[in-house]
CSV table of N, CA and C in Angstrom, one decimal:
chain,number,residue,atom,x,y,z
Q,1,MET,N,8.0,58.1,42.5
Q,1,MET,CA,8.4,56.9,43.2
Q,1,MET,C,7.1,56.2,43.6
Q,2,GLU,N,7.1,54.9,43.3
Q,2,GLU,CA,5.9,54.1,43.6
Q,2,GLU,C,6.1,53.5,45.0
Q,3,LEU,N,5.0,53.5,45.8
Q,3,LEU,CA,5.1,53.0,47.1
Q,3,LEU,C,4.8,51.5,47.1
Q,4,ASP,N,5.4,50.7,48.1
Q,4,ASP,CA,5.1,49.3,48.3
Q,4,ASP,C,3.6,49.2,48.7
Q,5,THR,N,3.1,48.0,48.5
Q,5,THR,CA,1.7,47.6,48.9
Q,5,THR,C,1.8,46.9,50.2
Q,6,ILE,N,0.9,47.2,51.2
Q,6,ILE,CA,0.8,46.4,52.4
Q,6,ILE,C,-0.6,45.9,52.5
Q,7,VAL,N,-0.7,44.6,52.9
Q,7,VAL,CA,-2.0,44.0,53.2
Q,7,VAL,C,-2.1,43.7,54.6
Q,8,ILE,N,-3.2,44.0,55.3
Q,8,ILE,CA,-3.4,44.0,56.7
Q,8,ILE,C,-4.7,43.2,57.1
Q,9,LYS,N,-4.6,42.4,58.1
Q,9,LYS,CA,-5.8,41.8,58.7
Q,9,LYS,C,-5.9,42.3,60.1
Q,10,THR,N,-7.0,42.9,60.5
Q,10,THR,CA,-7.2,43.5,61.8
Q,10,THR,C,-7.9,42.5,62.8
Q,11,ILE,N,-7.9,42.8,64.0
Q,11,ILE,CA,-8.5,41.9,65.0
Q,11,ILE,C,-10.0,41.8,64.8
Q,12,ASP,N,-10.7,42.7,64.1
Q,12,ASP,CA,-12.1,42.6,63.9
Q,12,ASP,C,-12.4,41.8,62.6
Q,13,GLY,N,-11.4,41.3,61.9
Q,13,GLY,CA,-11.6,40.5,60.7
Q,13,GLY,C,-11.5,41.3,59.4
Q,14,THR,N,-11.3,42.6,59.5
Q,14,THR,CA,-11.2,43.4,58.3
Q,14,THR,C,-9.8,43.1,57.6
Q,15,ILE,N,-9.9,42.9,56.3
Q,15,ILE,CA,-8.7,42.7,55.4
Q,15,ILE,C,-8.7,44.0,54.5
Q,16,MET,N,-7.5,44.6,54.5
Q,16,MET,CA,-7.4,45.8,53.7
Q,16,MET,C,-6.0,45.8,52.9
Q,17,SER,N,-6.0,46.5,51.8
Q,17,SER,CA,-4.8,46.7,51.0
Q,17,SER,C,-4.6,48.2,50.8
Q,18,SER,N,-3.3,48.6,50.9
Q,18,SER,CA,-3.1,50.0,50.8
Q,18,SER,C,-1.6,50.3,50.4
Q,19,GLU,N,-1.3,51.5,50.2
Q,19,GLU,CA,0.1,51.9,49.9
Q,19,GLU,C,0.8,52.1,51.2
Q,20,PHE,N,1.9,51.5,51.4
Q,20,PHE,CA,2.7,51.6,52.6
Q,20,PHE,C,3.5,52.8,52.6
Q,21,CYS,N,3.3,53.7,53.6
Q,21,CYS,CA,4.1,55.0,53.7
Q,21,CYS,C,5.3,54.8,54.7
Q,22,GLU,N,5.0,54.4,55.9
Q,22,GLU,CA,6.0,54.4,56.9
Q,22,GLU,C,5.6,53.5,58.1
Q,23,GLU,N,6.6,52.9,58.7
Q,23,GLU,CA,6.4,52.1,59.9
Q,23,GLU,C,7.0,52.8,61.1
Q,24,LEU,N,6.2,53.1,62.1
Q,24,LEU,CA,6.6,53.7,63.3
Q,24,LEU,C,6.5,52.7,64.4
Q,25,GLN,N,6.9,53.1,65.6
Q,25,GLN,CA,7.0,52.1,66.7
Q,25,GLN,C,5.6,51.5,67.0
Q,26,GLU,N,4.6,52.3,67.1
Q,26,GLU,CA,3.2,51.8,67.5
Q,26,GLU,C,2.2,51.7,66.4
Q,27,TYR,N,2.5,52.2,65.2
Q,27,TYR,CA,1.5,52.1,64.1
Q,27,TYR,C,2.2,52.2,62.7
Q,28,PHE,N,1.4,51.9,61.7
Q,28,PHE,CA,1.8,52.1,60.3
Q,28,PHE,C,1.1,53.3,59.8
Q,29,LYS,N,1.8,54.0,58.9
Q,29,LYS,CA,1.1,55.1,58.1
Q,29,LYS,C,0.9,54.5,56.8
Q,30,ILE,N,-0.4,54.5,56.3
Q,30,ILE,CA,-0.7,54.0,55.0
Q,30,ILE,C,-1.6,55.0,54.3
Q,31,LYS,N,-1.8,54.8,53.0
Q,31,LYS,CA,-2.7,55.7,52.3
Q,31,LYS,C,-3.4,54.9,51.2
Q,32,ASN,N,-4.5,55.6,50.7
Q,32,ASN,CA,-5.3,55.0,49.6
Q,32,ASN,C,-5.7,53.5,50.0
Q,33,VAL,N,-6.4,53.5,51.1
Q,33,VAL,CA,-6.8,52.2,51.7
Q,33,VAL,C,-8.0,51.6,50.9
Q,34,LYS,N,-7.9,50.3,50.6
Q,34,LYS,CA,-9.1,49.6,50.0
Q,34,LYS,C,-9.5,48.5,51.0
Q,35,ILE,N,-10.7,48.5,51.5
Q,35,ILE,CA,-11.2,47.5,52.4
Q,35,ILE,C,-11.6,46.3,51.4
Q,36,ILE,N,-11.0,45.2,51.6
Q,36,ILE,CA,-11.3,44.0,50.8
Q,36,ILE,C,-12.4,43.2,51.4
Q,37,ASN,N,-12.4,42.9,52.7
Q,37,ASN,CA,-13.3,42.0,53.3
Q,37,ASN,C,-13.5,42.5,54.7
Q,38,LYS,N,-14.8,42.8,55.0
Q,38,LYS,CA,-15.1,43.3,56.4
Q,38,LYS,C,-15.5,42.3,57.4
Q,39,THR,N,-15.8,41.1,56.9
Q,39,THR,CA,-16.4,40.0,57.8
Q,39,THR,C,-15.4,39.0,58.3
Q,40,GLY,N,-14.2,38.9,57.6
Q,40,GLY,CA,-13.3,37.9,58.0
Q,40,GLY,C,-13.6,36.6,57.3
Q,41,ALA,N,-14.7,36.5,56.6
Q,41,ALA,CA,-15.0,35.2,56.0
Q,41,ALA,C,-14.2,35.0,54.7
Q,42,PRO,N,-14.0,33.7,54.3
Q,42,PRO,CA,-13.2,33.5,53.1
Q,42,PRO,C,-13.8,34.3,51.9
Q,43,ILE,N,-13.0,34.8,51.0
Q,43,ILE,CA,-13.4,35.6,49.9
Q,43,ILE,C,-13.8,34.7,48.8
Q,44,PRO,N,-15.1,34.7,48.3
Q,44,PRO,CA,-15.6,33.7,47.4
Q,44,PRO,C,-15.2,34.0,45.9
Q,45,SER,N,-15.0,35.3,45.5
Q,45,SER,CA,-14.7,35.6,44.1
Q,45,SER,C,-14.0,36.9,44.1
Q,46,SER,N,-13.6,37.3,42.8
Q,46,SER,CA,-13.0,38.6,42.6
Q,46,SER,C,-14.0,39.7,42.6
Q,47,LYS,N,-15.3,39.4,42.6
Q,47,LYS,CA,-16.3,40.4,42.5
Q,47,LYS,C,-16.7,40.9,44.0
Q,48,ILE,N,-15.7,41.5,44.6
Q,48,ILE,CA,-15.9,41.9,46.0
Q,48,ILE,C,-16.3,43.3,46.1
Q,49,PRO,N,-17.4,43.6,46.9
Q,49,PRO,CA,-17.7,45.0,47.1
Q,49,PRO,C,-16.6,45.6,47.9
Q,50,GLU,N,-16.2,46.8,47.6
Q,50,GLU,CA,-15.0,47.4,48.3
Q,50,GLU,C,-15.3,48.8,48.7
Q,51,LYS,N,-14.6,49.3,49.7
Q,51,LYS,CA,-14.7,50.7,50.1
Q,51,LYS,C,-13.2,51.2,50.0
Q,52,ARG,N,-13.1,52.4,49.6
Q,52,ARG,CA,-11.8,53.1,49.5
Q,52,ARG,C,-11.7,54.3,50.3
Q,53,TYR,N,-10.6,54.5,50.9
Q,53,TYR,CA,-10.3,55.7,51.7
Q,53,TYR,C,-9.1,56.4,51.1
Q,54,GLU,N,-9.3,57.6,50.6
Q,54,GLU,CA,-8.2,58.4,50.1
Q,54,GLU,C,-7.4,59.0,51.2
Q,55,GLY,N,-6.2,59.5,51.0
Q,55,GLY,CA,-5.4,60.2,52.0
Q,55,GLY,C,-4.7,59.2,52.9
Q,56,GLU,N,-4.0,59.8,53.9
Q,56,GLU,CA,-3.2,59.0,54.8
Q,56,GLU,C,-3.9,58.6,56.1
Q,57,VAL,N,-3.7,57.4,56.5
Q,57,VAL,CA,-4.4,56.8,57.7
Q,57,VAL,C,-3.3,56.2,58.6
Q,58,ASN,N,-3.5,56.3,59.9
Q,58,ASN,CA,-2.6,55.6,60.9
Q,58,ASN,C,-3.4,54.4,61.4
Q,59,ILE,N,-2.7,53.2,61.4
Q,59,ILE,CA,-3.4,52.1,61.9
Q,59,ILE,C,-2.5,51.5,63.0
Q,60,MET,N,-3.0,51.3,64.2
Q,60,MET,CA,-2.3,50.9,65.4
Q,60,MET,C,-1.9,49.4,65.2
Q,61,LYS,N,-0.6,49.1,65.5
Q,61,LYS,CA,-0.1,47.7,65.4
Q,61,LYS,C,-0.9,46.8,66.3
Q,62,SER,N,-1.4,47.3,67.5
Q,62,SER,CA,-2.1,46.5,68.5
Q,62,SER,C,-3.4,46.0,67.9
Q,63,GLN,N,-3.9,46.6,66.8
Q,63,GLN,CA,-5.2,46.2,66.2
Q,63,GLN,C,-5.0,45.2,65.0
Q,64,ILE,N,-3.7,44.8,64.8
Q,64,ILE,CA,-3.4,44.0,63.6
Q,64,ILE,C,-3.1,42.6,64.0
Q,65,ILE,N,-3.7,41.6,63.3
Q,65,ILE,CA,-3.3,40.2,63.5
Q,65,ILE,C,-2.1,39.8,62.7
Q,66,TRP,N,-2.1,40.2,61.4
Q,66,TRP,CA,-1.0,39.9,60.5
Q,66,TRP,C,-1.0,41.0,59.4
Q,67,TRP,N,0.2,41.1,58.8
Q,67,TRP,CA,0.4,42.0,57.6
Q,67,TRP,C,1.5,41.4,56.8
Q,68,TYR,N,1.5,41.8,55.5
Q,68,TYR,CA,2.7,41.6,54.7
Q,68,TYR,C,2.9,42.8,53.7
Q,69,ILE,N,4.1,43.0,53.4
Q,69,ILE,CA,4.5,44.1,52.5
Q,69,ILE,C,5.0,43.5,51.2
Q,70,GLN,N,4.4,44.0,50.1
Q,70,GLN,CA,4.8,43.5,48.8
Q,70,GLN,C,5.6,44.6,48.1
Q,71,LYS,N,6.8,44.4,47.7
Q,71,LYS,CA,7.7,45.4,47.1
Q,71,LYS,C,7.5,45.4,45.6
């Protein structure tokens, strides 16, 4: 079973893409996180340095500005 993708922007300007596992009352469970943009600045090209985090991560909804889920 393939998981949906979630894109998140946090209050510190970080934009990340990951596999969406579960939505709970106060946080999202996500995994295989890829940090797309750490500065919050516009992304100039597709040659973006990225960091990846394997495994499951919990991210608090209070730290999120916006998110969308792609099915």
